[in-house]
PDB file of C-alpha atoms in Angstrom:
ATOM      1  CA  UNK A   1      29.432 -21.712 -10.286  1.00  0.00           C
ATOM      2  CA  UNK A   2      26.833 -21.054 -12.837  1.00  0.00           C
ATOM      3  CA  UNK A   3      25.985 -25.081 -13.209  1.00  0.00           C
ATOM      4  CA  UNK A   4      25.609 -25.210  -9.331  1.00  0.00           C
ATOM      5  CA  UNK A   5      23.133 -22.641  -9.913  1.00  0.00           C
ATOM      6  CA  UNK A   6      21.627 -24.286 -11.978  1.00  0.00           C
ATOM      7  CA  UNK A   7      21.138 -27.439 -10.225  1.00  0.00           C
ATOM      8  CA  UNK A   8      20.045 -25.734  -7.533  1.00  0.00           C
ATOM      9  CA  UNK A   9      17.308 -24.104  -9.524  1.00  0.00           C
ATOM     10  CA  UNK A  10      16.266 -27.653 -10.445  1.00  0.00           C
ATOM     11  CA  UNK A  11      16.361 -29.014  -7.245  1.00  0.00           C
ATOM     12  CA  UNK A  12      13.913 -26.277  -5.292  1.00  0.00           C
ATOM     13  CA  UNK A  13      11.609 -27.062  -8.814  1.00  0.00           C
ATOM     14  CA  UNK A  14      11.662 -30.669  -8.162  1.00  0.00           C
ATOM     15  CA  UNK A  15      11.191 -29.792  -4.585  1.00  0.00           C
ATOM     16  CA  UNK A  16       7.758 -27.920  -5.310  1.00  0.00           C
ATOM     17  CA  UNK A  17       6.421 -30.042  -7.429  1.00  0.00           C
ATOM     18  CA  UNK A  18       6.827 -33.392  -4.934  1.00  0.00           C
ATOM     19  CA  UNK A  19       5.325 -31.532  -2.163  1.00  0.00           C
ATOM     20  CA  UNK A  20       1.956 -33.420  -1.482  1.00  0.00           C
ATOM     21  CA  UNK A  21      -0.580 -30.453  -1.654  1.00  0.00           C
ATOM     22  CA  UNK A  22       0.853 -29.881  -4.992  1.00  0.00           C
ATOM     23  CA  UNK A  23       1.420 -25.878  -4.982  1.00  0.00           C
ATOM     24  CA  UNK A  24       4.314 -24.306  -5.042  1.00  0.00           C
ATOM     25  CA  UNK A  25       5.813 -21.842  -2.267  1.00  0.00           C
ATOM     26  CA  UNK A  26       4.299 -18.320  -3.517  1.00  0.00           C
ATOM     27  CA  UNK A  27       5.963 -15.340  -2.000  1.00  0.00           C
ATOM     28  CA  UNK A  28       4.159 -14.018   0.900  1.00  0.00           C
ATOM     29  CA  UNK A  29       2.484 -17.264   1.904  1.00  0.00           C
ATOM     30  CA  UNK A  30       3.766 -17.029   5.818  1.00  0.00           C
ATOM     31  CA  UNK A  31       5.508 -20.394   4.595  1.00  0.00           C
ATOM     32  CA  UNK A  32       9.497 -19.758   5.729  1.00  0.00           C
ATOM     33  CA  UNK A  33      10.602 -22.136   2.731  1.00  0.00           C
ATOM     34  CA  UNK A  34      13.916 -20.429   1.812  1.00  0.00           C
ATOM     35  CA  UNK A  35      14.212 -20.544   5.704  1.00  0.00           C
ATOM     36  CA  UNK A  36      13.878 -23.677   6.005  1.00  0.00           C
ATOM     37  CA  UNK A  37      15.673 -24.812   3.059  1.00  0.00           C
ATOM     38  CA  UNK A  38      19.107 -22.327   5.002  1.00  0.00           C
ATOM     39  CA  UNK A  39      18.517 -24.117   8.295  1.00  0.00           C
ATOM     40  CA  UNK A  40      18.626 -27.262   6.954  1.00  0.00           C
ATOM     41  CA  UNK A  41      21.992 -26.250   4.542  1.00  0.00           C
ATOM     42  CA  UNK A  42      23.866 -25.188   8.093  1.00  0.00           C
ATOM     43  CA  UNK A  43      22.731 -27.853   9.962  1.00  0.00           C
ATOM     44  CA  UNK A  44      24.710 -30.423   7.319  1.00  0.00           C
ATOM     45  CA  UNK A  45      27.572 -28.001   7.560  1.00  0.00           C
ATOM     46  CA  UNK A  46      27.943 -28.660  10.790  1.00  0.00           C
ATOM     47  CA  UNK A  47      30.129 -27.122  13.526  1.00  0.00           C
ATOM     48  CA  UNK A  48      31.344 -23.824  11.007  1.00  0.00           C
ATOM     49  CA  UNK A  49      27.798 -22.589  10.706  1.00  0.00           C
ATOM     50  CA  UNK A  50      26.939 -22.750  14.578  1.00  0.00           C
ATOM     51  CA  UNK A  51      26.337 -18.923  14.779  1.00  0.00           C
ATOM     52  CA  UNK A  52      23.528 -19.509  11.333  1.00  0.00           C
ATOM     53  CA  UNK A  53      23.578 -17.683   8.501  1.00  0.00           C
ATOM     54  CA  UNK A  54      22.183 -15.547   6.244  1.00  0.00           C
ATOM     55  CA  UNK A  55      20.917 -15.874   2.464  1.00  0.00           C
ATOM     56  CA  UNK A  56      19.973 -13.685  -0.092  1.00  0.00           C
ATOM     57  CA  UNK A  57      18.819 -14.810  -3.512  1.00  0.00           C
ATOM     58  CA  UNK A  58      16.149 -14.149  -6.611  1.00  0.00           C
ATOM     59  CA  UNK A  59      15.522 -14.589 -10.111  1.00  0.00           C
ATOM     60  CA  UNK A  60      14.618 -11.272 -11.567  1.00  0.00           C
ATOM     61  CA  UNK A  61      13.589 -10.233 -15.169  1.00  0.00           C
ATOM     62  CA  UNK A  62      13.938  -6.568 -16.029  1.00  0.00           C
ATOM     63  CA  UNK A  63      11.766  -4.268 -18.151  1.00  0.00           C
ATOM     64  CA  UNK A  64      14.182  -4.923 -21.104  1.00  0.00           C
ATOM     65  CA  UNK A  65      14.060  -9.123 -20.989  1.00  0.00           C
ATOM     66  CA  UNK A  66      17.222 -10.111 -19.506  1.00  0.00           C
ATOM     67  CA  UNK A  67      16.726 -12.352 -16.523  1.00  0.00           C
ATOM     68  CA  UNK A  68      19.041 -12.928 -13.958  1.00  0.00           C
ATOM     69  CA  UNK A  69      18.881 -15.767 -11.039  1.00  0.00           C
ATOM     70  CA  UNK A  70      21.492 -15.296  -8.516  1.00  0.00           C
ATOM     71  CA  UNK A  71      22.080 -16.556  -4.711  1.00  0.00           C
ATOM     72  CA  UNK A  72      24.706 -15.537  -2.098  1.00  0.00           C
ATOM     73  CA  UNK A  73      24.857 -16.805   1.744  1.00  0.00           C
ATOM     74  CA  UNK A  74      27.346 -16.170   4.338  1.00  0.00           C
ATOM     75  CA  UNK A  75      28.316 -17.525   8.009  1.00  0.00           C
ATOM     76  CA  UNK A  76      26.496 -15.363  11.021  1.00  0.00           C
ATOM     77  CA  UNK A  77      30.406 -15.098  12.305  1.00  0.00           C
ATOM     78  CA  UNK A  78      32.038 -13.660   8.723  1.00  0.00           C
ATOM     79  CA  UNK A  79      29.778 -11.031   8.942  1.00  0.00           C
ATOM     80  CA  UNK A  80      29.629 -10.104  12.135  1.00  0.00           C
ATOM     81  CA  UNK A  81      33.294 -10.386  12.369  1.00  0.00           C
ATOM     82  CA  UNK A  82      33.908  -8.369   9.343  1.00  0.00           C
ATOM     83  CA  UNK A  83      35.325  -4.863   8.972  1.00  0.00           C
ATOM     84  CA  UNK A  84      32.057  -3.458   8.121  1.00  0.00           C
ATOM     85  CA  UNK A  85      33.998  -0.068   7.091  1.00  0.00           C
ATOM     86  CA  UNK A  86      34.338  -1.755   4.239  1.00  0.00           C
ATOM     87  CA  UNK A  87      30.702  -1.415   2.459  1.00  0.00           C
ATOM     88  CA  UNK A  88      31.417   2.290   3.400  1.00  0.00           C
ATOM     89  CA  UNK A  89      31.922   2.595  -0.453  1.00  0.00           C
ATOM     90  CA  UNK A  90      29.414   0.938  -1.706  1.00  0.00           C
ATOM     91  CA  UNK A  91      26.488   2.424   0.764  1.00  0.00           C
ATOM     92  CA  UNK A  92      27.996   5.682   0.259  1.00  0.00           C
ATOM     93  CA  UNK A  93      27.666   4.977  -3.532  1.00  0.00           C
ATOM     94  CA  UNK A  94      23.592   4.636  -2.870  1.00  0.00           C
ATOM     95  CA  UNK A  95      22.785   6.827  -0.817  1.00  0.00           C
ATOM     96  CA  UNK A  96      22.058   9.843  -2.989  1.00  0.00           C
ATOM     97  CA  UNK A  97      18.614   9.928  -5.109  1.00  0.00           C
ATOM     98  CA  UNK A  98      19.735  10.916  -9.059  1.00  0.00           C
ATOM     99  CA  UNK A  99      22.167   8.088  -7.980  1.00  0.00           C
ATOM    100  CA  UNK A 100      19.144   5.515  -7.403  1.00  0.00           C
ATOM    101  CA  UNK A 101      17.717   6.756  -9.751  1.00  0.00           C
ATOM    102  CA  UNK A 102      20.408   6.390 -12.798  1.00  0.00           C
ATOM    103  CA  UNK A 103      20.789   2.393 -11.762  1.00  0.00           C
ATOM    104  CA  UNK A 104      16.777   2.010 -11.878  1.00  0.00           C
ATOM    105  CA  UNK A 105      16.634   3.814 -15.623  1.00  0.00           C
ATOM    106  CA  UNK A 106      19.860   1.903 -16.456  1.00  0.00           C
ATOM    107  CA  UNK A 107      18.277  -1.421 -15.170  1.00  0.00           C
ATOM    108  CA  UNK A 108      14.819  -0.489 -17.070  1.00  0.00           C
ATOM    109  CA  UNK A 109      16.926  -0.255 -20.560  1.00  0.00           C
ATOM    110  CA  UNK A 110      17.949   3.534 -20.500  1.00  0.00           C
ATOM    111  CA  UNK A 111      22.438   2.723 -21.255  1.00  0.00           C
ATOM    112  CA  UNK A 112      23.541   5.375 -22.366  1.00  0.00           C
ATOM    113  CA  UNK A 113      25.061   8.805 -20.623  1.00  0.00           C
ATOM    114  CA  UNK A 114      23.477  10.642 -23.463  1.00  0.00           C
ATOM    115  CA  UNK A 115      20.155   9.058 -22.565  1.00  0.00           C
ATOM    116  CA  UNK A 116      20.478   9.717 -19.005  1.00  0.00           C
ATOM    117  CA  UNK A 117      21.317  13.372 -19.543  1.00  0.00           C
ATOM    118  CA  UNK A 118      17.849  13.715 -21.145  1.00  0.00           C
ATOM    119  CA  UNK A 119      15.830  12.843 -17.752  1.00  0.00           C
ATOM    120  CA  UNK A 120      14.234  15.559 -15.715  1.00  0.00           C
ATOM    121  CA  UNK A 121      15.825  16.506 -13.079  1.00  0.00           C
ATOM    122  CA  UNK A 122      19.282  14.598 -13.389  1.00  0.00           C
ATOM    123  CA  UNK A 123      21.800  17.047 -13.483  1.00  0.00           C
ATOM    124  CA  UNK A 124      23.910  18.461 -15.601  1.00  0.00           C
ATOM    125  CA  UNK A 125      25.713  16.027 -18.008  1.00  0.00           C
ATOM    126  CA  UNK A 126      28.792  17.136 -15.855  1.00  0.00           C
ATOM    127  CA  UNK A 127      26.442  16.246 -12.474  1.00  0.00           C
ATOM    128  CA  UNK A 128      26.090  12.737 -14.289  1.00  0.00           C
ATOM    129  CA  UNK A 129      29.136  11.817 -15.356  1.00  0.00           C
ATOM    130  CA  UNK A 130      30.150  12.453 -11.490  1.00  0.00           C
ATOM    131  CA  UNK A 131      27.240  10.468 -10.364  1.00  0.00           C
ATOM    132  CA  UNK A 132      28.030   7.460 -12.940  1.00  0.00           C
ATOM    133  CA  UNK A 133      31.894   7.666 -12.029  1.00  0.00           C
ATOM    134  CA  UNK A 134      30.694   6.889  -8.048  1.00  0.00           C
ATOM    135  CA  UNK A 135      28.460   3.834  -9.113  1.00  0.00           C
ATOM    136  CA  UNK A 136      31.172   3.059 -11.529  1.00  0.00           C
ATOM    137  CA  UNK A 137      33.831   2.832  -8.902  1.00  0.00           C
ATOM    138  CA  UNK A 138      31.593   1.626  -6.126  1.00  0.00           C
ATOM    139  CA  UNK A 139      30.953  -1.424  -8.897  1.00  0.00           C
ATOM    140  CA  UNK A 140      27.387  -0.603  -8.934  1.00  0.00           C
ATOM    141  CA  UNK A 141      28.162  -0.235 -12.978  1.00  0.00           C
ATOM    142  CA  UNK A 142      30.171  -1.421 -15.404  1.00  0.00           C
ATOM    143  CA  UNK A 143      31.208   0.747 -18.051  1.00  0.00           C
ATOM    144  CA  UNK A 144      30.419  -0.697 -21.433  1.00  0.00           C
ATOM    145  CA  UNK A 145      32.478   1.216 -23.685  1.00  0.00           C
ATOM    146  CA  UNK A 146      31.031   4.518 -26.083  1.00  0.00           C
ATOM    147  CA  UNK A 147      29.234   5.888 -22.851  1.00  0.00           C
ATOM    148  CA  UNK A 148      27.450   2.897 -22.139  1.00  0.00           C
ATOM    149  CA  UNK A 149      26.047   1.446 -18.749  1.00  0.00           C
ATOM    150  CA  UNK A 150      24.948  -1.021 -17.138  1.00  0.00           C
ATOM    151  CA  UNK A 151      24.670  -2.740 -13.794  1.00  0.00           C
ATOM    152  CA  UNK A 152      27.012  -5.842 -13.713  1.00  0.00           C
ATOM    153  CA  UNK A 153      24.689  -9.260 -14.039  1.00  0.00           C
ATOM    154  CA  UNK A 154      26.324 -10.137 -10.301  1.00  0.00           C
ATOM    155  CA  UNK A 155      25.305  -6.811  -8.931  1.00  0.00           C
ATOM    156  CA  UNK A 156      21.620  -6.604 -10.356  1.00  0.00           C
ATOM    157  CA  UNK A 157      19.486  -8.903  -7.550  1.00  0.00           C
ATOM    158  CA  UNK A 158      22.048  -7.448  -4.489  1.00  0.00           C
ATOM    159  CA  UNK A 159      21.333  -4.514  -5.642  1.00  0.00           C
ATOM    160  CA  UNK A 160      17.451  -5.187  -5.178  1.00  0.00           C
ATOM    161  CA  UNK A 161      18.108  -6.906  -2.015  1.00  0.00           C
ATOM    162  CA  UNK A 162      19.638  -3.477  -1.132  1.00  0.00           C
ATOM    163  CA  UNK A 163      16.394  -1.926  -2.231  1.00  0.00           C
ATOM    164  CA  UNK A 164      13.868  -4.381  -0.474  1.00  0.00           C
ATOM    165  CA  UNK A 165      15.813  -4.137   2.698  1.00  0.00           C
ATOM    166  CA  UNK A 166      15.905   0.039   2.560  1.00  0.00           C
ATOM    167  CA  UNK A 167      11.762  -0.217   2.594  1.00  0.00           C
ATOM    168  CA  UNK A 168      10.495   0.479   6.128  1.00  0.00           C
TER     169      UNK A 168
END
Protein backbone atom coordinates (compact mmCIF):
# COMPACT_ATOMS: atom_id res chain seq x y z
CA UNK A 1 0.00 0.00 0.00
CA UNK A 2 2.55 2.47 1.05
CA UNK A 3 4.46 2.25 -2.61
CA UNK A 4 1.00 2.89 -4.29
CA UNK A 5 1.04 5.88 -2.25
CA UNK A 6 3.77 6.76 -3.25
CA UNK A 7 3.36 6.58 -6.86
CA UNK A 8 0.46 8.27 -6.58
CA UNK A 9 2.17 11.16 -4.90
CA UNK A 10 4.45 11.21 -7.95
CA UNK A 11 1.97 11.03 -10.39
CA UNK A 12 -0.39 14.23 -9.17
CA UNK A 13 3.51 15.98 -8.99
CA UNK A 14 4.18 15.08 -12.48
CA UNK A 15 0.66 16.03 -13.15
CA UNK A 16 1.23 19.76 -11.88
CA UNK A 17 4.16 20.35 -13.25
CA UNK A 18 2.98 19.32 -17.15
CA UNK A 19 0.02 21.45 -16.84
CA UNK A 20 0.63 24.28 -19.48
CA UNK A 21 0.16 27.46 -17.25
CA UNK A 22 2.79 25.96 -15.17
CA UNK A 23 1.27 26.41 -11.45
CA UNK A 24 0.28 24.00 -9.42
CA UNK A 25 -3.39 23.39 -7.97
CA UNK A 26 -3.24 25.63 -4.62
CA UNK A 27 -5.97 24.89 -2.18
CA UNK A 28 -8.80 27.19 -2.46
CA UNK A 29 -8.30 28.08 -6.11
CA UNK A 30 -12.20 27.21 -7.14
CA UNK A 31 -10.17 24.59 -9.35
CA UNK A 32 -12.11 20.99 -8.41
CA UNK A 33 -8.69 19.09 -9.18
CA UNK A 34 -9.00 16.25 -6.62
CA UNK A 35 -12.59 16.24 -8.15
CA UNK A 36 -11.70 15.80 -11.16
CA UNK A 37 -8.89 13.55 -10.69
CA UNK A 38 -12.13 11.01 -8.50
CA UNK A 39 -14.43 11.39 -11.50
CA UNK A 40 -12.10 10.40 -13.80
CA UNK A 41 -10.80 7.21 -11.28
CA UNK A 42 -14.75 5.95 -11.30
CA UNK A 43 -15.34 6.53 -14.65
CA UNK A 44 -12.33 3.77 -15.56
CA UNK A 45 -13.88 1.63 -12.89
CA UNK A 46 -16.69 1.36 -14.64
CA UNK A 47 -20.11 -0.15 -13.86
CA UNK A 48 -19.16 -0.70 -9.68
CA UNK A 49 -18.73 3.01 -9.17
CA UNK A 50 -22.10 4.10 -10.97
CA UNK A 51 -23.54 5.66 -7.72
CA UNK A 52 -19.69 7.95 -7.50
CA UNK A 53 -17.74 8.14 -4.76
CA UNK A 54 -16.19 9.84 -2.25
CA UNK A 55 -12.38 10.68 -1.35
CA UNK A 56 -10.65 11.94 1.41
CA UNK A 57 -6.91 12.50 1.48
CA UNK A 58 -3.85 15.00 2.72
CA UNK A 59 -0.36 15.22 3.54
CA UNK A 60 -0.05 16.80 6.91
CA UNK A 61 3.07 17.77 9.01
CA UNK A 62 2.51 18.29 12.72
CA UNK A 63 4.01 20.79 15.17
CA UNK A 64 6.55 18.06 16.20
CA UNK A 65 7.95 17.14 12.34
CA UNK A 66 6.41 13.96 11.52
CA UNK A 67 4.54 14.11 8.26
CA UNK A 68 2.00 11.93 7.22
CA UNK A 69 0.35 11.61 3.51
CA UNK A 70 -2.58 9.41 3.50
CA UNK A 71 -5.73 8.82 1.02
CA UNK A 72 -8.93 6.75 1.47
CA UNK A 73 -12.05 6.59 -1.12
CA UNK A 74 -15.07 4.55 -1.03
CA UNK A 75 -18.13 3.56 -3.47
CA UNK A 76 -21.37 6.10 -3.04
CA UNK A 77 -23.29 2.49 -2.51
CA UNK A 78 -20.78 0.99 0.49
CA UNK A 79 -21.53 3.85 2.32
CA UNK A 80 -24.78 4.47 1.90
CA UNK A 81 -25.50 0.89 2.30
CA UNK A 82 -23.54 0.56 5.40
CA UNK A 83 -24.67 0.04 8.99
CA UNK A 84 -23.84 3.48 9.92
CA UNK A 85 -24.42 2.37 13.76
CA UNK A 86 -21.25 1.40 13.41
CA UNK A 87 -19.13 4.85 13.66
CA UNK A 88 -21.43 5.16 16.78
CA UNK A 89 -18.07 4.45 18.64
CA UNK A 90 -15.91 6.35 17.12
CA UNK A 91 -18.23 9.74 16.92
CA UNK A 92 -19.17 9.06 20.35
CA UNK A 93 -15.37 8.91 21.11
CA UNK A 94 -15.18 12.80 19.72
CA UNK A 95 -17.71 14.29 20.74
CA UNK A 96 -16.66 15.58 24.15
CA UNK A 97 -14.17 18.76 24.34
CA UNK A 98 -11.07 17.61 26.97
CA UNK A 99 -11.46 14.64 24.50
CA UNK A 100 -10.58 16.96 21.35
CA UNK A 101 -8.62 18.46 23.08
CA UNK A 102 -6.14 15.53 24.46
CA UNK A 103 -5.74 14.25 20.54
CA UNK A 104 -4.83 18.02 19.43
CA UNK A 105 -2.00 18.31 22.46
CA UNK A 106 -1.09 14.65 21.71
CA UNK A 107 -0.83 15.45 17.90
CA UNK A 108 1.16 18.87 18.77
CA UNK A 109 3.94 16.62 20.75
CA UNK A 110 2.37 16.59 24.35
CA UNK A 111 2.61 11.99 24.81
CA UNK A 112 2.50 11.50 27.85
CA UNK A 113 -0.57 11.03 30.58
CA UNK A 114 1.66 12.80 33.01
CA UNK A 115 1.95 15.68 30.56
CA UNK A 116 -1.61 15.81 29.86
CA UNK A 117 -2.55 15.87 33.53
CA UNK A 118 -0.62 19.18 33.75
CA UNK A 119 -3.10 21.18 31.25
CA UNK A 120 -5.67 23.55 32.60
CA UNK A 121 -8.70 22.46 32.76
CA UNK A 122 -8.31 18.63 31.86
CA UNK A 123 -9.51 16.80 34.61
CA UNK A 124 -8.42 14.95 37.13
CA UNK A 125 -5.64 12.41 36.22
CA UNK A 126 -8.53 9.89 37.02
CA UNK A 127 -10.93 12.20 34.44
CA UNK A 128 -7.96 11.52 31.90
CA UNK A 129 -7.16 8.27 32.10
CA UNK A 130 -11.11 7.75 31.40
CA UNK A 131 -10.96 10.15 28.59
CA UNK A 132 -7.66 8.43 27.02
CA UNK A 133 -9.21 4.83 27.64
CA UNK A 134 -12.40 6.11 25.17
CA UNK A 135 -9.96 7.41 22.38
CA UNK A 136 -7.92 4.41 23.15
CA UNK A 137 -10.70 2.00 22.48
CA UNK A 138 -12.45 4.07 19.87
CA UNK A 139 -8.72 3.71 18.06
CA UNK A 140 -8.38 7.36 18.09
CA UNK A 141 -4.92 6.38 20.13
CA UNK A 142 -2.60 3.96 20.40
CA UNK A 143 -1.11 3.29 23.58
CA UNK A 144 2.65 3.42 23.41
CA UNK A 145 3.70 1.74 26.42
CA UNK A 146 4.98 3.77 30.02
CA UNK A 147 1.82 6.10 29.65
CA UNK A 148 2.52 7.13 26.32
CA UNK A 149 0.15 8.39 23.43
CA UNK A 150 -0.27 8.96 20.37
CA UNK A 151 -2.70 9.06 17.48
CA UNK A 152 -2.06 6.03 15.13
CA UNK A 153 -0.17 7.39 11.70
CA UNK A 154 -3.57 5.89 9.81
CA UNK A 155 -5.84 7.81 12.07
CA UNK A 156 -3.98 11.31 12.06
CA UNK A 157 -5.40 13.01 8.48
CA UNK A 158 -9.15 11.15 9.14
CA UNK A 159 -9.01 12.48 12.08
CA UNK A 160 -8.56 16.09 10.51
CA UNK A 161 -10.97 15.28 7.88
CA UNK A 162 -13.25 14.73 10.94
CA UNK A 163 -12.25 18.16 12.11
CA UNK A 164 -12.57 20.12 8.71
CA UNK A 165 -15.90 18.56 8.11
CA UNK A 166 -17.27 19.50 11.94
CA UNK A 167 -16.52 23.44 10.86
CA UNK A 168 -19.81 25.11 9.88
Amino acid sequence: MELEQRVAVLERRLTALERQDGESPRLGDGDFWALEGLKQQLAEVGEAAADGGVLYTGSVRLPTGEQYEWQYGAFTEALVDGDWADAAESFAALGHPVRLRLLREILGGLRTAAELAELDGAGTTGQIYHHLRQLTGAGWLHAAGRGRYEVPPARVVPLLVVLTAARP
